[in-house]
Amino acid sequence: MPDLILAIDQGTHSTRALIFDIRGRALSSAQQSIKLQRHSRTEIEQLPVEILQSMQAVIKSVLEDPTVDRQHIVCAGLATQ
């Protein structure tokens, strides 16, 4: 199996994890929503523990995909705002 890449995108509304092969083809993906707590029109807050739990859940999901051999993951990237 060729080298694989784990990409994590933690955004305002959800966290996603994707596994790509070396040619850029997506082999697996998972997404989990994150709640926003609005305190006013201009103040929005997220719970840090919910962000962490969403990241753990989506990473676990893609690593457990039977099409993914986790031993072939050679790098990982994180995008966050």
PDB file of C-alpha atoms in Angstrom:
ATOM      1  CA  MET A   1       0.000   0.000   0.000  1.00  0.00           C
ATOM      2  CA  PRO A   2       1.351   3.465  -0.852  1.00  0.00           C
ATOM      3  CA  ASP A   3       1.967   6.216   1.664  1.00  0.00           C
ATOM      4  CA  LEU A   4      -1.108   7.875   3.159  1.00  0.00           C
ATOM      5  CA  ILE A   5      -1.799  11.372   4.491  1.00  0.00           C
ATOM      6  CA  LEU A   6      -4.122  12.289   7.383  1.00  0.00           C
ATOM      7  CA  ALA A   7      -5.707  15.734   7.078  1.00  0.00           C
ATOM      8  CA  ILE A   8      -7.706  17.332   9.895  1.00  0.00           C
ATOM      9  CA  ASP A   9      -9.861  20.428   9.377  1.00  0.00           C
ATOM     10  CA  GLN A  10     -11.204  21.984  12.567  1.00  0.00           C
ATOM     11  CA  GLY A  11     -13.689  24.716  11.667  1.00  0.00           C
ATOM     12  CA  THR A  12     -16.399  26.803  13.261  1.00  0.00           C
ATOM     13  CA  HIS A  13     -19.254  24.393  12.665  1.00  0.00           C
ATOM     14  CA  SER A  14     -17.544  20.999  12.429  1.00  0.00           C
ATOM     15  CA  THR A  15     -14.371  18.950  12.520  1.00  0.00           C
ATOM     16  CA  ARG A  16     -13.382  16.736   9.588  1.00  0.00           C
ATOM     17  CA  ALA A  17     -10.696  14.146   9.076  1.00  0.00           C
ATOM     18  CA  LEU A  18      -9.667  12.731   5.711  1.00  0.00           C
ATOM     19  CA  ILE A  19      -7.190  10.123   4.545  1.00  0.00           C
ATOM     20  CA  PHE A  20      -5.576  10.735   1.150  1.00  0.00           C
ATOM     21  CA  ASP A  21      -3.314   8.535  -0.888  1.00  0.00           C
ATOM     22  CA  ILE A  22      -0.104   9.963  -2.302  1.00  0.00           C
ATOM     23  CA  ARG A  23      -1.932  10.967  -5.512  1.00  0.00           C
ATOM     24  CA  GLY A  24      -4.435  13.084  -3.583  1.00  0.00           C
ATOM     25  CA  ARG A  25      -7.396  10.715  -3.806  1.00  0.00           C
ATOM     26  CA  ALA A  26      -9.601  10.694  -0.706  1.00  0.00           C
ATOM     27  CA  LEU A  27      -9.869   7.178   0.725  1.00  0.00           C
ATOM     28  CA  SER A  28     -11.856   7.916   3.869  1.00  0.00           C
ATOM     29  CA  SER A  29     -13.526  10.865   5.567  1.00  0.00           C
ATOM     30  CA  ALA A  30     -15.488  11.646   8.707  1.00  0.00           C
ATOM     31  CA  GLN A  31     -17.200  14.782   9.978  1.00  0.00           C
ATOM     32  CA  GLN A  32     -18.719  15.809  13.302  1.00  0.00           C
ATOM     33  CA  SER A  33     -20.668  18.974  14.056  1.00  0.00           C
ATOM     34  CA  ILE A  34     -19.731  21.340  16.863  1.00  0.00           C
ATOM     35  CA  LYS A  35     -22.264  23.403  18.780  1.00  0.00           C
ATOM     36  CA  LEU A  36     -22.008  27.170  18.888  1.00  0.00           C
ATOM     37  CA  GLN A  37     -23.096  29.007  21.993  1.00  0.00           C
ATOM     38  CA  ARG A  38     -24.321  32.477  21.128  1.00  0.00           C
ATOM     39  CA  HIS A  39     -24.030  34.983  23.946  1.00  0.00           C
ATOM     40  CA  SER A  40     -25.052  37.965  21.830  1.00  0.00           C
ATOM     41  CA  ARG A  41     -25.169  39.022  18.183  1.00  0.00           C
ATOM     42  CA  THR A  42     -21.400  39.456  18.202  1.00  0.00           C
ATOM     43  CA  GLU A  43     -20.235  36.886  20.782  1.00  0.00           C
ATOM     44  CA  ILE A  44     -20.013  33.201  19.908  1.00  0.00           C
ATOM     45  CA  GLU A  45     -18.285  30.573  22.004  1.00  0.00           C
ATOM     46  CA  GLN A  46     -17.377  26.893  21.615  1.00  0.00           C
ATOM     47  CA  LEU A  47     -16.509  24.438  24.348  1.00  0.00           C
ATOM     48  CA  PRO A  48     -12.847  23.406  24.080  1.00  0.00           C
ATOM     49  CA  VAL A  49     -13.649  19.892  25.307  1.00  0.00           C
ATOM     50  CA  GLU A  50     -16.222  19.485  22.515  1.00  0.00           C
ATOM     51  CA  ILE A  51     -13.628  20.544  19.923  1.00  0.00           C
ATOM     52  CA  LEU A  52     -11.142  18.008  21.329  1.00  0.00           C
ATOM     53  CA  GLN A  53     -13.747  15.225  21.454  1.00  0.00           C
ATOM     54  CA  SER A  54     -14.834  15.922  17.868  1.00  0.00           C
ATOM     55  CA  MET A  55     -11.208  15.710  16.702  1.00  0.00           C
ATOM     56  CA  GLN A  56     -10.679  12.423  18.528  1.00  0.00           C
ATOM     57  CA  ALA A  57     -13.912  10.973  17.100  1.00  0.00           C
ATOM     58  CA  VAL A  58     -13.238  11.817  13.439  1.00  0.00           C
ATOM     59  CA  ILE A  59      -9.622  10.660  13.599  1.00  0.00           C
ATOM     60  CA  LYS A  60     -10.702   7.375  15.171  1.00  0.00           C
ATOM     61  CA  SER A  61     -13.370   6.950  12.502  1.00  0.00           C
ATOM     62  CA  VAL A  62     -11.004   7.295   9.531  1.00  0.00           C
ATOM     63  CA  LEU A  63      -8.324   5.147  11.167  1.00  0.00           C
ATOM     64  CA  GLU A  64     -10.848   2.354  11.717  1.00  0.00           C
ATOM     65  CA  ASP A  65     -11.938   2.385   8.067  1.00  0.00           C
ATOM     66  CA  PRO A  66     -11.062  -1.037   6.624  1.00  0.00           C
ATOM     67  CA  THR A  67      -9.692   0.582   3.445  1.00  0.00           C
ATOM     68  CA  VAL A  68      -7.041   2.426   5.489  1.00  0.00           C
ATOM     69  CA  ASP A  69      -3.854   0.801   6.764  1.00  0.00           C
ATOM     70  CA  ARG A  70      -2.825   3.174   9.538  1.00  0.00           C
ATOM     71  CA  GLN A  71       0.765   1.941   9.401  1.00  0.00           C
ATOM     72  CA  HIS A  72       1.092   3.617   5.995  1.00  0.00           C
ATOM     73  CA  ILE A  73       0.237   7.109   7.267  1.00  0.00           C
ATOM     74  CA  VAL A  74       3.451   9.064   6.805  1.00  0.00           C
ATOM     75  CA  CYS A  75       2.280  12.564   7.699  1.00  0.00           C
ATOM     76  CA  ALA A  76      -0.609  14.538   9.102  1.00  0.00           C
ATOM     77  CA  GLY A  77      -1.760  18.118   8.735  1.00  0.00           C
ATOM     78  CA  LEU A  78      -4.092  20.299  10.799  1.00  0.00           C
ATOM     79  CA  ALA A  79      -6.013  23.294   9.518  1.00  0.00           C
ATOM     80  CA  THR A  80      -7.841  25.436  12.055  1.00  0.00           C
ATOM     81  CA  GLN A  81      -9.127  28.940  12.154  1.00  0.00           C
TER      82      GLN A  81
END
